[in-house]
C-alpha positions as a Python dict, from the first residue, in 0.01 Angstrom:
ca = {
    (1, 'X'): (0, 0, 0),
    (2, 'X'): (-193, 247, 219),
    (3, 'X'): (-84, 349, 535),
    (4, 'X'): (-335, 362, 850),
    (5, 'X'): (-282, 648, 1047),
    (6, 'X'): (-393, 676, 1419),
    (7, 'X'): (-590, 1001, 1548),
    (8, 'X'): (-287, 1206, 1654),
    (9, 'X'): (-98, 1130, 1333),
    (10, 'X'): (-361, 1240, 1147),
    (11, 'X'): (-413, 1546, 1329),
    (12, 'X'): (-74, 1643, 1291),
    (13, 'X'): (-65, 1549, 902),
    (14, 'X'): (-366, 1732, 837),
    (15, 'X'): (-267, 2054, 1031),
    (16, 'X'): (-295, 2348, 779),
    (17, 'X'): (-208, 2704, 899),
    (18, 'X'): (-80, 2840, 1226),
    (19, 'X'): (180, 2711, 1479),
    (20, 'X'): (182, 2337, 1564),
    (21, 'X'): (415, 2157, 1821),
    (22, 'X'): (436, 1769, 1748),
    (23, 'X'): (584, 1587, 2055),
    (24, 'X'): (670, 1270, 1895),
    (25, 'X'): (773, 981, 2152),
    (26, 'X'): (1019, 710, 2049),
    (27, 'X'): (888, 493, 1784),
    (28, 'X'): (567, 700, 1703),
    (29, 'X'): (622, 732, 1343),
    (30, 'X'): (764, 1093, 1337),
    (31, 'X'): (924, 1057, 997),
    (32, 'X'): (633, 910, 832),
    (33, 'X'): (407, 1218, 978),
    (34, 'X'): (669, 1484, 852),
    (35, 'X'): (652, 1313, 500),
    (36, 'X'): (281, 1289, 484),
    (37, 'X'): (256, 1647, 627),
    (38, 'X'): (472, 1799, 324),
    (39, 'X'): (260, 1571, 77),
    (40, 'X'): (-73, 1708, 206),
    (41, 'X'): (29, 2066, 185),
    (42, 'X'): (118, 2032, -171),
    (43, 'X'): (-164, 1774, -308),
    (44, 'X'): (-457, 1856, -62),
    (45, 'X'): (-425, 2215, 25),
    (46, 'X'): (-263, 2328, -318),
    (47, 'X'): (54, 2499, -171),
    (48, 'X'): (353, 2552, -397),
    (49, 'X'): (640, 2318, -305),
    (50, 'X'): (902, 2609, -340),
    (51, 'X'): (684, 2807, -44),
    (52, 'X'): (777, 2495, 156),
    (53, 'X'): (1086, 2452, 384),
    (54, 'X'): (1174, 2144, 555),
    (55, 'X'): (1456, 2162, 809),
    (56, 'X'): (1654, 1830, 962),
    (57, 'X'): (1904, 1827, 1217),
    (58, 'X'): (2192, 1634, 1034),
    (59, 'X'): (2291, 1625, 678),
    (60, 'X'): (2201, 1237, 634),
    (61, 'X'): (1828, 1289, 769),
    (62, 'X'): (1784, 1593, 559),
    (63, 'X'): (1940, 1365, 209),
    (64, 'X'): (1703, 1100, 345),
    (65, 'X'): (1408, 1307, 348),
    (66, 'X'): (1486, 1448, 27),
    (67, 'X'): (1490, 1117, -139),
    (68, 'X'): (1151, 1021, 23),
    (69, 'X'): (1005, 1327, -127),
    (70, 'X'): (1167, 1288, -474),
    (71, 'X'): (980, 958, -485),
    (72, 'X'): (641, 1130, -404),
    (73, 'X'): (723, 1364, -714),
    (74, 'X'): (794, 1649, -454),
    (75, 'X'): (1126, 1749, -603),
    (76, 'X'): (1095, 2148, -546),
    (77, 'X'): (1058, 2142, -181),
    (78, 'X'): (1324, 2316, 19),
    (79, 'X'): (1497, 2055, 258),
    (80, 'X'): (1844, 2114, 465),
    (81, 'X'): (1993, 2127, 754),
    (82, 'X'): (2005, 2497, 939),
    (83, 'X'): (2355, 2541, 821),
    (84, 'X'): (2284, 2467, 479),
    (85, 'X'): (1952, 2680, 469),
    (86, 'X'): (2213, 2960, 598),
    (87, 'X'): (2474, 2884, 381),
    (88, 'X'): (2222, 2933, 53),
    (89, 'X'): (2113, 3261, 202),
    (90, 'X'): (2469, 3400, 261),
    (91, 'X'): (2566, 3303, -101),
    (92, 'X'): (2254, 3498, -231),
    (93, 'X'): (2406, 3814, -27),
    (94, 'X'): (2755, 3743, -189),
    (95, 'X'): (2904, 3594, 151),
    (96, 'X'): (3062, 3267, 78),
    (97, 'X'): (3182, 3057, 361),
    (98, 'X'): (3362, 2737, 228),
    (99, 'X'): (3628, 2485, 313),
    (100, 'X'): (3905, 2722, 219),
    (101, 'X'): (3786, 3002, 435),
    (102, 'X'): (3681, 2810, 754),
    (103, 'X'): (3923, 2785, 1013),
    (104, 'X'): (4139, 2475, 1058),
    (105, 'X'): (4237, 2308, 1378),
    (106, 'X'): (4611, 2423, 1330),
    (107, 'X'): (4503, 2785, 1295),
    (108, 'X'): (4284, 2764, 1622),
    (109, 'X'): (4609, 2606, 1796),
    (110, 'X'): (4840, 2888, 1633),
    (111, 'X'): (4605, 3159, 1757),
    (112, 'X'): (4547, 3005, 2125),
    (113, 'X'): (4934, 2953, 2165),
    (114, 'X'): (4984, 3329, 2139),
    (115, 'X'): (4843, 3341, 2475),
    (116, 'X'): (4947, 2996, 2620),
    (117, 'X'): (5217, 2737, 2537),
    (118, 'X'): (5011, 2433, 2555),
    (119, 'X'): (4635, 2531, 2522),
    (120, 'X'): (4355, 2275, 2554),
    (121, 'X'): (4179, 2359, 2200),
    (122, 'X'): (3897, 2146, 2265),
    (123, 'X'): (3803, 2306, 2595),
    (124, 'X'): (3852, 2680, 2456),
    (125, 'X'): (3672, 2617, 2130),
    (126, 'X'): (3384, 2430, 2289),
    (127, 'X'): (3352, 2729, 2541),
    (128, 'X'): (3349, 2980, 2275),
    (129, 'X'): (3122, 2803, 2046),
    (130, 'X'): (2870, 2753, 2334),
    (131, 'X'): (2865, 3133, 2401),
    (132, 'X'): (2804, 3215, 2067),
    (133, 'X'): (2515, 2974, 2015),
    (134, 'X'): (2371, 3204, 2290),
    (135, 'X'): (2469, 3523, 2124),
    (136, 'X'): (2739, 3604, 2387),
    (137, 'X'): (3040, 3800, 2282),
    (138, 'X'): (3381, 3824, 2469),
    (139, 'X'): (3247, 4138, 2657),
    (140, 'X'): (2916, 3993, 2729),
    (141, 'X'): (2819, 3804, 3072),
    (142, 'X'): (2911, 3414, 2973),
    (143, 'X'): (2657, 3133, 3033),
    (144, 'X'): (2776, 2887, 3261),
    (145, 'X'): (2988, 2613, 3095),
    (146, 'X'): (3248, 2377, 3256),
    (147, 'X'): (3590, 2464, 3183),
    (148, 'X'): (3975, 2431, 3335),
    (149, 'X'): (4021, 2801, 3243),
    (150, 'X'): (3916, 3127, 3459),
    (151, 'X'): (3658, 3350, 3296),
    (152, 'X'): (3942, 3611, 3258),
    (153, 'X'): (4158, 3361, 3068),
    (154, 'X'): (3849, 3253, 2839),
    (155, 'X'): (3768, 3623, 2751),
    (156, 'X'): (4092, 3681, 2622),
    (157, 'X'): (4095, 3366, 2436),
    (158, 'X'): (3766, 3437, 2293),
    (159, 'X'): (3880, 3793, 2188),
    (160, 'X'): (4193, 3679, 2041),
    (161, 'X'): (4003, 3402, 1845),
    (162, 'X'): (3764, 3662, 1684),
    (163, 'X'): (4046, 3890, 1609),
    (164, 'X'): (4262, 3606, 1448),
    (165, 'X'): (3937, 3483, 1226),
    (166, 'X'): (3877, 3892, 1108),
    (167, 'X'): (4231, 3941, 1044),
    (168, 'X'): (4274, 3626, 819),
    (169, 'X'): (3908, 3627, 674),
    (170, 'X'): (3842, 3313, 835),
    (171, 'X'): (3513, 3195, 964),
    (172, 'X'): (3388, 2878, 1210),
    (173, 'X'): (3072, 2674, 1194),
    (174, 'X'): (2893, 2874, 1413),
    (175, 'X'): (2935, 3184, 1181),
    (176, 'X'): (2702, 3013, 935),
    (177, 'X'): (2414, 3086, 1164),
    (178, 'X'): (2534, 3404, 1319),
    (179, 'X'): (2597, 3576, 976),
    (180, 'X'): (2302, 3458, 842),
    (181, 'X'): (2079, 3577, 1131),
    (182, 'X'): (2234, 3923, 1093),
    (183, 'X'): (2136, 3900, 709),
    (184, 'X'): (1800, 3833, 825),
    (185, 'X'): (1757, 4127, 1085),
    (186, 'X'): (1885, 4346, 823),
    (187, 'X'): (1660, 4226, 539),
    (188, 'X'): (1342, 4182, 721),
    (189, 'X'): (1108, 3937, 476),
    (190, 'X'): (1342, 3924, 214),
    (191, 'X'): (1412, 3552, 273),
    (192, 'X'): (1067, 3384, 424),
    (193, 'X'): (897, 3050, 369),
    (194, 'X'): (507, 3018, 372),
    (195, 'X'): (548, 2701, 553),
    (196, 'X'): (831, 2560, 758),
    (197, 'X'): (869, 2209, 902),
    (198, 'X'): (1120, 2151, 1183),
    (199, 'X'): (1239, 1794, 1287),
    (200, 'X'): (1446, 1737, 1588),
    (201, 'X'): (1362, 2081, 1747),
    (202, 'X'): (1459, 1957, 2073),
    (203, 'X'): (1825, 2014, 1969),
    (204, 'X'): (1773, 2346, 1843),
    (205, 'X'): (1973, 2645, 2014),
    (206, 'X'): (1901, 2988, 2069),
    (207, 'X'): (2050, 3131, 1727),
    (208, 'X'): (1856, 2860, 1559),
    (209, 'X'): (1536, 2943, 1726),
    (210, 'X'): (1579, 3333, 1624),
    (211, 'X'): (1623, 3242, 1246),
    (212, 'X'): (1320, 3031, 1254),
    (213, 'X'): (1115, 3342, 1358),
    (214, 'X'): (1275, 3545, 1118),
    (215, 'X'): (1222, 3272, 807),
    (216, 'X'): (874, 3210, 921),
    (217, 'X'): (684, 3529, 919),
    (218, 'X'): (361, 3358, 853),
    (219, 'X'): (351, 3185, 1156),
    (220, 'X'): (288, 2848, 976),
    (221, 'X'): (550, 2643, 1167),
    (222, 'X'): (536, 2264, 1238),
    (223, 'X'): (809, 2155, 1485),
    (224, 'X'): (858, 1800, 1569),
    (225, 'X'): (1061, 1706, 1883),
    (226, 'X'): (1095, 1492, 2198),
    (227, 'X'): (1223, 1682, 2499),
    (228, 'X'): (1306, 1321, 2655),
    (229, 'X'): (1555, 1266, 2360),
    (230, 'X'): (1749, 1621, 2368),
    (231, 'X'): (2103, 1482, 2397),
    (232, 'X'): (2289, 1786, 2238),
    (233, 'X'): (2278, 2059, 2515),
    (234, 'X'): (2640, 2059, 2519),
    (235, 'X'): (2674, 2218, 2170),
    (236, 'X'): (2410, 2474, 2305),
    (237, 'X'): (2078, 2282, 2221),
    (238, 'X'): (1811, 2394, 2476),
    (239, 'X'): (1493, 2215, 2544),
    (240, 'X'): (1325, 2542, 2665),
    (241, 'X'): (1230, 2639, 2291),
    (242, 'X'): (1044, 2315, 2225),
    (243, 'X'): (876, 2281, 2587),
    (244, 'X'): (782, 2651, 2595),
    (245, 'X'): (681, 2626, 2233),
    (246, 'X'): (333, 2835, 2316),
    (247, 'X'): (532, 3135, 2446),
    (248, 'X'): (731, 3167, 2104),
    (249, 'X'): (433, 3104, 1888),
    (250, 'X'): (76, 3247, 1904),
    (251, 'X'): (-223, 3010, 1939),
    (252, 'X'): (-2, 2722, 1919),
    (253, 'X'): (-146, 2353, 1891),
    (254, 'X'): (16, 2082, 2070),
    (255, 'X'): (-23, 1733, 1945),
    (256, 'X'): (105, 1436, 2147),
    (257, 'X'): (215, 1132, 1941),
    (258, 'X'): (215, 880, 2207),
    (259, 'X'): (191, 549, 2059),
    (260, 'X'): (507, 357, 2026),
    (261, 'X'): (491, 120, 1709),
    (262, 'X'): (872, 1, 1764),
    (263, 'X'): (898, -182, 2121),
    (264, 'X'): (728, -458, 2304),
    (265, 'X'): (518, -373, 2580),
    (266, 'X'): (756, -410, 2891),
    (267, 'X'): (1037, -210, 2702),
    (268, 'X'): (779, 87, 2659),
    (269, 'X'): (652, 64, 2998),
    (270, 'X'): (1024, 49, 3183),
    (271, 'X'): (1123, 353, 2974),
    (272, 'X'): (813, 531, 3080),
    (273, 'X'): (864, 456, 3447),
    (274, 'X'): (1224, 584, 3428),
    (275, 'X'): (1195, 910, 3240),
    (276, 'X'): (857, 1015, 3423),
    (277, 'X'): (1076, 1058, 3729),
    (278, 'X'): (1227, 1346, 3564),
    (279, 'X'): (951, 1506, 3355),
    (280, 'X'): (619, 1376, 3504),
    (281, 'X'): (532, 1733, 3619),
    (282, 'X'): (566, 1890, 3257),
    (283, 'X'): (214, 1990, 3149),
    (284, 'X'): (223, 1813, 2820),
    (285, 'X'): (389, 1509, 2950),
    (286, 'X'): (258, 1174, 2846),
    (287, 'X'): (353, 803, 2866),
    (288, 'X'): (424, 645, 2570),
    (289, 'X'): (164, 368, 2483),
    (290, 'X'): (286, 61, 2345),
    (291, 'X'): (96, -68, 2016),
    (292, 'X'): (242, -427, 2071),
    (293, 'X'): (95, -577, 2362),
    (294, 'X'): (328, -879, 2406),
    (295, 'X'): (643, -820, 2640),
    (296, 'X'): (988, -861, 2509),
    (297, 'X'): (1299, -970, 2712),
    (298, 'X'): (1471, -745, 2949),
    (299, 'X'): (1786, -874, 3142),
    (300, 'X'): (1928, -628, 3389),
    (301, 'X'): (2307, -754, 3445),
    (302, 'X'): (2557, -719, 3707),
    (303, 'X'): (2953, -747, 3630),
    (304, 'X'): (3263, -711, 3845),
    (305, 'X'): (3437, -525, 3566),
    (306, 'X'): (3428, -464, 3207),
    (307, 'X'): (3644, -781, 3102),
    (308, 'X'): (3370, -981, 3255),
    (309, 'X'): (3100, -757, 3098),
    (310, 'X'): (3281, -784, 2742),
    (311, 'X'): (3312, -1157, 2785),
    (312, 'X'): (2930, -1237, 2862),
    (313, 'X'): (2787, -980, 2616),
    (314, 'X'): (2991, -1166, 2364),
    (315, 'X'): (2844, -1499, 2486),
    (316, 'X'): (2496, -1382, 2453),
    (317, 'X'): (2558, -1242, 2127),
    (318, 'X'): (2678, -1571, 2004),
    (319, 'X'): (2388, -1743, 2146),
    (320, 'X'): (2153, -1494, 1938),
    (321, 'X'): (2342, -1553, 1631),
    (322, 'X'): (2344, -1935, 1667),
    (323, 'X'): (1972, -1904, 1699),
    (324, 'X'): (1932, -1751, 1356),
    (325, 'X'): (1924, -1393, 1464),
    (326, 'X'): (2079, -1117, 1195),
    (327, 'X'): (2375, -978, 1304),
    (328, 'X'): (2258, -620, 1205),
    (329, 'X'): (1959, -670, 1413),
    (330, 'X'): (2214, -683, 1736),
    (331, 'X'): (2358, -349, 1878),
    (332, 'X'): (2561, -277, 2149),
    (333, 'X'): (2524, 58, 2287),
    (334, 'X'): (2768, 255, 2554),
    (335, 'X'): (2826, 607, 2683),
    (336, 'X'): (3172, 633, 2616),
    (337, 'X'): (3375, 499, 2292),
    (338, 'X'): (3619, 333, 2548),
    (339, 'X'): (3381, 91, 2689),
    (340, 'X'): (3351, -91, 2383),
    (341, 'X'): (3687, -230, 2407),
    (342, 'X'): (3624, -574, 2580),
    (343, 'X'): (3300, -638, 2367),
    (344, 'X'): (3495, -567, 2058),
    (345, 'X'): (3796, -787, 2148),
    (346, 'X'): (3552, -1092, 2223),
    (347, 'X'): (3359, -1054, 1895),
    (348, 'X'): (3714, -1026, 1713),
    (349, 'X'): (3840, -1314, 1869),
    (350, 'X'): (3540, -1523, 1786),
    (351, 'X'): (3543, -1399, 1418),
    (352, 'X'): (3179, -1235, 1467),
    (353, 'X'): (3170, -974, 1207),
    (354, 'X'): (3108, -638, 1364),
    (355, 'X'): (3085, -270, 1249),
    (356, 'X'): (3195, 47, 1470),
    (357, 'X'): (3033, 353, 1407),
    (358, 'X'): (3249, 681, 1364),
    (359, 'X'): (3593, 466, 1336),
    (360, 'X'): (3552, 386, 1715),
    (361, 'X'): (3766, 73, 1711),
    (362, 'X'): (3989, 27, 2026),
    (363, 'X'): (4251, -104, 1803),
    (364, 'X'): (4248, 224, 1578),
    (365, 'X'): (4330, 410, 1881),
    (366, 'X'): (4660, 621, 1823),
    (367, 'X'): (4855, 484, 2114),
    (368, 'X'): (4712, 122, 2077),
    (369, 'X'): (4798, 135, 1708),
    (370, 'X'): (5135, 290, 1790),
    (371, 'X'): (5215, 13, 2036),
    (372, 'X'): (5116, -261, 1794),
    (373, 'X'): (5340, -113, 1509),
    (374, 'X'): (5623, -96, 1739),
    (375, 'X'): (5570, -468, 1822),
    (376, 'X'): (5548, -552, 1433),
    (377, 'X'): (5888, -400, 1345),
    (378, 'X'): (6037, -589, 1653),
    (379, 'X'): (5911, -903, 1486),
    (380, 'X'): (5974, -821, 1137),
    (381, 'X'): (6215, -517, 1048),
    (382, 'X'): (6106, -545, 691),
    (383, 'X'): (5754, -443, 775),
    (384, 'X'): (5707, -106, 607),
    (385, 'X'): (5343, -48, 706),
    (386, 'X'): (5450, -75, 1063),
    (387, 'X'): (5740, 180, 1009),
    (388, 'X'): (5524, 436, 857),
    (389, 'X'): (5272, 382, 1151),
    (390, 'X'): (5576, 451, 1399),
    (391, 'X'): (5703, 755, 1193),
    (392, 'X'): (5342, 920, 1147),
    (393, 'X'): (5292, 866, 1505),
    (394, 'X'): (5519, 1171, 1561),
    (395, 'X'): (5671, 1030, 1905),
    (396, 'X'): (6005, 1028, 2023),
    (397, 'X'): (6287, 984, 1868),
    (398, 'X'): (6091, 1091, 1543),
    (399, 'X'): (5924, 1376, 1680),
    (400, 'X'): (6089, 1629, 1484),
    (401, 'X'): (6095, 1457, 1161),
    (402, 'X'): (5869, 1609, 854),
    (403, 'X'): (5669, 1412, 601),
    (404, 'X'): (5979, 1523, 359),
    (405, 'X'): (6216, 1301, 541),
    (406, 'X'): (5959, 1012, 521),
    (407, 'X'): (5939, 1069, 142),
    (408, 'X'): (6335, 1072, 136),
    (409, 'X'): (6342, 729, 342),
    (410, 'X'): (6081, 589, 75),
    (411, 'X'): (6253, 724, -222),
    (412, 'X'): (6612, 587, -85),
    (413, 'X'): (6438, 263, -12),
    (414, 'X'): (6303, 234, -376),
    (415, 'X'): (6647, 310, -533),
    (416, 'X'): (6832, 44, -306),
    (417, 'X'): (6562, -245, -267),
    (418, 'X'): (6598, -181, 115),
    (419, 'X'): (6272, -213, 342),
    (420, 'X'): (6184, 154, 487),
    (421, 'X'): (6372, 66, 842),
    (422, 'X'): (6676, -45, 683),
    (423, 'X'): (6662, 276, 455),
    (424, 'X'): (6627, 501, 737),
    (425, 'X'): (6951, 345, 896),
    (426, 'X'): (7184, 396, 585),
    (427, 'X'): (7039, 742, 500),
    (428, 'X'): (7214, 1055, 601),
    (429, 'X'): (7000, 1326, 717),
    (430, 'X'): (7087, 1701, 695),
    (431, 'X'): (7053, 1769, 1069),
    (432, 'X'): (7278, 1633, 1293),
    (433, 'X'): (7039, 1589, 1572),
    (434, 'X'): (6826, 1369, 1338),
    (435, 'X'): (7107, 1126, 1266),
    (436, 'X'): (7157, 1086, 1631),
    (437, 'X'): (6793, 998, 1685),
    (438, 'X'): (6786, 744, 1431),
    (439, 'X'): (7083, 549, 1588),
    (440, 'X'): (6882, 594, 1916),
    (441, 'X'): (6582, 441, 1752),
    (442, 'X'): (6770, 156, 1621),
    (443, 'X'): (6924, 86, 1956),
    (444, 'X'): (6576, 97, 2103),
    (445, 'X'): (6444, -177, 1856),
    (446, 'X'): (6778, -396, 1892),
    (447, 'X'): (6759, -404, 2255),
    (448, 'X'): (6348, -491, 2245),
    (449, 'X'): (6447, -769, 1975),
    (450, 'X'): (6706, -930, 2182),
    (451, 'X'): (6410, -950, 2478),
    (452, 'X'): (6214, -1150, 2219),
    (453, 'X'): (6505, -1385, 2142),
    (454, 'X'): (6548, -1447, 2509),
    (455, 'X'): (6189, -1555, 2534),
    (456, 'X'): (6018, -1240, 2728),
    (457, 'X'): (5671, -1295, 2804),
    (458, 'X'): (5435, -1063, 2545),
    (459, 'X'): (5275, -887, 2814),
    (460, 'X'): (5610, -787, 2969),
    (461, 'X'): (5732, -695, 2623),
    (462, 'X'): (5416, -440, 2572),
    (463, 'X'): (5514, -299, 2911),
    (464, 'X'): (5885, -238, 2795),
    (465, 'X'): (5796, -89, 2447),
    (466, 'X'): (5560, 161, 2656),
    (467, 'X'): (5833, 258, 2879),
    (468, 'X'): (6109, 230, 2605),
    (469, 'X'): (5928, 484, 2376),
    (470, 'X'): (5771, 693, 2683),
    (471, 'X'): (5417, 611, 2574),
    (472, 'X'): (5280, 748, 2883),
    (473, 'X'): (5462, 1074, 2802),
    (474, 'X'): (5342, 1095, 2462),
    (475, 'X'): (4956, 1055, 2601),
    (476, 'X'): (5009, 1348, 2836),
    (477, 'X'): (5169, 1572, 2562),
    (478, 'X'): (4894, 1496, 2296),
    (479, 'X'): (4581, 1520, 2509),
    (480, 'X'): (4493, 1767, 2806),
    (481, 'X'): (4175, 1651, 2949),
    (482, 'X'): (4245, 1436, 3259),
    (483, 'X'): (3980, 1188, 3187),
    (484, 'X'): (4096, 1130, 2840),
    (485, 'X'): (4452, 1106, 2948),
    (486, 'X'): (4365, 853, 3206),
    (487, 'X'): (4156, 649, 2962),
    (488, 'X'): (4422, 634, 2701),
    (489, 'X'): (4687, 508, 2946),
    (490, 'X'): (4450, 254, 3080),
    (491, 'X'): (4414, 135, 2726),
    (492, 'X'): (4766, 36, 2717),
    (493, 'X'): (4711, -184, 3001),
    (494, 'X'): (4362, -304, 2877),
    (495, 'X'): (4571, -441, 2550),
    (496, 'X'): (4764, -681, 2733),
    (497, 'X'): (4465, -853, 2853),
    (498, 'X'): (4403, -971, 2457),
    (499, 'X'): (4712, -1144, 2442),
    (500, 'X'): (4646, -1510, 2462),
    (501, 'X'): (4909, -1827, 2479),
    (502, 'X'): (5213, -1587, 2522),
    (503, 'X'): (5245, -1566, 2138),
    (504, 'X'): (5361, -1229, 1945),
    (505, 'X'): (5276, -1354, 1626),
    (506, 'X'): (4942, -1450, 1723),
    (507, 'X'): (4857, -1138, 1876),
    (508, 'X'): (4970, -927, 1583),
    (509, 'X'): (4754, -1177, 1374),
    (510, 'X'): (4457, -1129, 1597),
    (511, 'X'): (4497, -732, 1587),
    (512, 'X'): (4509, -712, 1227),
    (513, 'X'): (4269, -966, 1150),
    (514, 'X'): (4031, -659, 1195),
    (515, 'X'): (3681, -760, 1108),
    (516, 'X'): (3544, -360, 1091),
    (517, 'X'): (3618, -291, 751),
    (518, 'X'): (3652, 81, 597),
    (519, 'X'): (3351, -6, 415),
    (520, 'X'): (3024, -40, 625),
    (521, 'X'): (2917, -399, 651),
    (522, 'X'): (2548, -405, 644),
    (523, 'X'): (2515, -759, 800),
    (524, 'X'): (2741, -725, 1102),
    (525, 'X'): (2669, -662, 1468),
    (526, 'X'): (2663, -274, 1543),
    (527, 'X'): (2875, -117, 1794),
    (528, 'X'): (2801, 246, 1857),
    (529, 'X'): (2757, 547, 2115),
    (530, 'X'): (2428, 615, 2237),
    (531, 'X'): (2465, 949, 2076),
    (532, 'X'): (2511, 757, 1733),
    (533, 'X'): (2222, 575, 1770),
    (534, 'X'): (1912, 822, 1790),
    (535, 'X'): (1667, 750, 1540),
    (536, 'X'): (1772, 407, 1517),
    (537, 'X'): (1598, 58, 1633),
    (538, 'X'): (1733, -279, 1663),
    (539, 'X'): (1571, -625, 1738),
    (540, 'X'): (1826, -671, 2043),
    (541, 'X'): (2026, -406, 2215),
    (542, 'X'): (2300, -435, 2484),
    (543, 'X'): (2323, -129, 2670),
    (544, 'X'): (2653, -163, 2875),
    (545, 'X'): (2871, 22, 3100),
    (546, 'X'): (2652, 172, 3356),
    (547, 'X'): (2837, 321, 3642),
    (548, 'X'): (2831, 599, 3845),
    (549, 'X'): (3088, 856, 3757),
    (550, 'X'): (3073, 739, 3399),
    (551, 'X'): (2706, 694, 3330),
    (552, 'X'): (2598, 926, 3445),
    (553, 'X'): (2917, 1094, 3347),
    (554, 'X'): (3025, 1304, 3657),
    (555, 'X'): (3103, 1610, 3441),
    (556, 'X'): (2746, 1639, 3267),
    (557, 'X'): (2424, 1751, 3386),
    (558, 'X'): (2223, 1490, 3542),
    (559, 'X'): (1907, 1543, 3334),
    (560, 'X'): (2121, 1537, 3013),
    (561, 'X'): (2247, 1197, 3131),
    (562, 'X'): (1914, 1073, 3184),
    (563, 'X'): (1770, 1151, 2842),
    (564, 'X'): (2076, 988, 2702),
    (565, 'X'): (2004, 695, 2915),
    (566, 'X'): (1626, 702, 2806),
    (567, 'X'): (1743, 718, 2420),
    (568, 'X'): (1940, 409, 2486),
    (569, 'X'): (1649, 207, 2647),
    (570, 'X'): (1391, 298, 2389),
    (571, 'X'): (1640, 148, 2077),
    (572, 'X'): (1521, -217, 2124),
    (573, 'X'): (1215, -366, 1949),
    (574, 'X'): (1220, -726, 2153),
    (575, 'X'): (1520, -724, 2409),
    (576, 'X'): (1711, -523, 2596),
    (577, 'X'): (2031, -642, 2778),
    (578, 'X'): (2116, -378, 3034),
    (579, 'X'): (2464, -406, 3256),
    (580, 'X'): (2620, -228, 3521),
    (581, 'X'): (2967, -257, 3686),
    (582, 'X'): (2990, -316, 4046),
    (583, 'X'): (2636, -257, 4237),
    (584, 'X'): (2400, 43, 4326),
    (585, 'X'): (2447, 240, 4016),
    (586, 'X'): (2203, 531, 3991),
    (587, 'X'): (2047, 481, 3644),
    (588, 'X'): (2064, 108, 3663),
    (589, 'X'): (1881, 111, 4003),
    (590, 'X'): (1625, 379, 3872),
    (591, 'X'): (1515, 144, 3596),
    (592, 'X'): (1487, -145, 3818),
    (593, 'X'): (1336, 39, 4126),
    (594, 'X'): (1011, -169, 4120),
    (595, 'X'): (1252, -479, 4209),
    (596, 'X'): (1575, -370, 4336),
    (597, 'X'): (1659, -212, 4673),
    (598, 'X'): (2028, -123, 4760),
}
């Protein structure tokens, strides 16, 4: 089958030498243009495959491009991510960065604990990575990035971190780029390509942009991007390098792929109206033009709380499925993973198969999984899987028990034909405090079992498990971010709402009658964060949880959040269900501004 390209697509595909920026709007056929441009360079212009480098943003998209090129017999084109390209260059220089010498989380923790007893690893490493992506060392002026620490503290952490890595011969993920950039600067023109193609250039950071200049001495660079879909600025991505492309590359050509082949007309038009408020003044801004002239279905819905949102979203999904729609063509999107819990609960209850991207199931959260494990052991002391979940939770009173202790329990259980719980009660540990803690745990379980025998309500039992095992303290000790602590504590209350008929057995069976399997189900309703949906499309999309402070998030830059919202509302092909919690939320109202006044 011969593909028919529009004028702008052909201009991009047939572009030969020089610098070219391709602004590829949502649904504009970007991947097809990239593939066919490589084909044109080789087959029409006679360029050697080895002289071409194609860089994609993720390993998955790079592998997908490689597969497509191989089908076209283009097996010698260089394809990879920035990190894989840099790794290969470093290997040629005798510098190997691999799994063994990449710093681990526990090593970071040990490093920072030399300065603070309970360091916020995520905060500190996020800040350091951000500065490194802008070539800022610990003695340089820092770029502004939100942190709970003072600038003086962050400088000390940064200095200690780099010293720790150097002393132990370790690298981090950012060092792939930084070390490669040093090699390229010190070996001018040693590693270059005649033609370079870059996908998702809106997410490139400073170091990546500088690496491109070293790799592409020819100036024959071809970058595809959509500044409206830049959603990784928190990692150092900077839209400046794509929006001001002409400043970095002489005599650059700018091409707008503005035809949207994905979505129905009103879905495209509404997305245009929303994002134009933020980018309408940009010199190369152009509305996306719908290729499909029929309108789709857009519903804007308001709910009092997330429970009502989850119930009604599941109702609508069930209606679509009964009408014959494929589950895989239905997707629920959200800003925060915690927003999916009520939808997931309702899908599970109705036995509708679903798949959650990045293992983000509510029931797999550590604190939720822990509570359910306690409930299982209370119900059945012979439940070995529940015992293992409790033991590995490392919560009081098992906080100072080791993996060796667990192996000893398992070995003793095997020798005596006991359950793991029974074996633990009968085994003598080396340390007296451990034996005391075993008796303490037995007493806790016994008292909770007595409550069950007396007919305690399941919701009250959950409350008592939380109190008995000090789960709120566990969350406060395990996590440092205030928002995450609040969110995880709230999950303990949320799970009580999933109890029906005051039946413990039924509740446990409900939780473990889990529909999302370890292996991805290709024919299931999809649940994912908006970040994970980038580059994907679905016939029906539910964008849930619009609520000021959470979406847009109070800790994020408003423009970053607006781009994220734009990504969400450009995923559907035929129908969009947009819902808010409460009234008069910013993005919801901006999207509906032609029909809603608060």
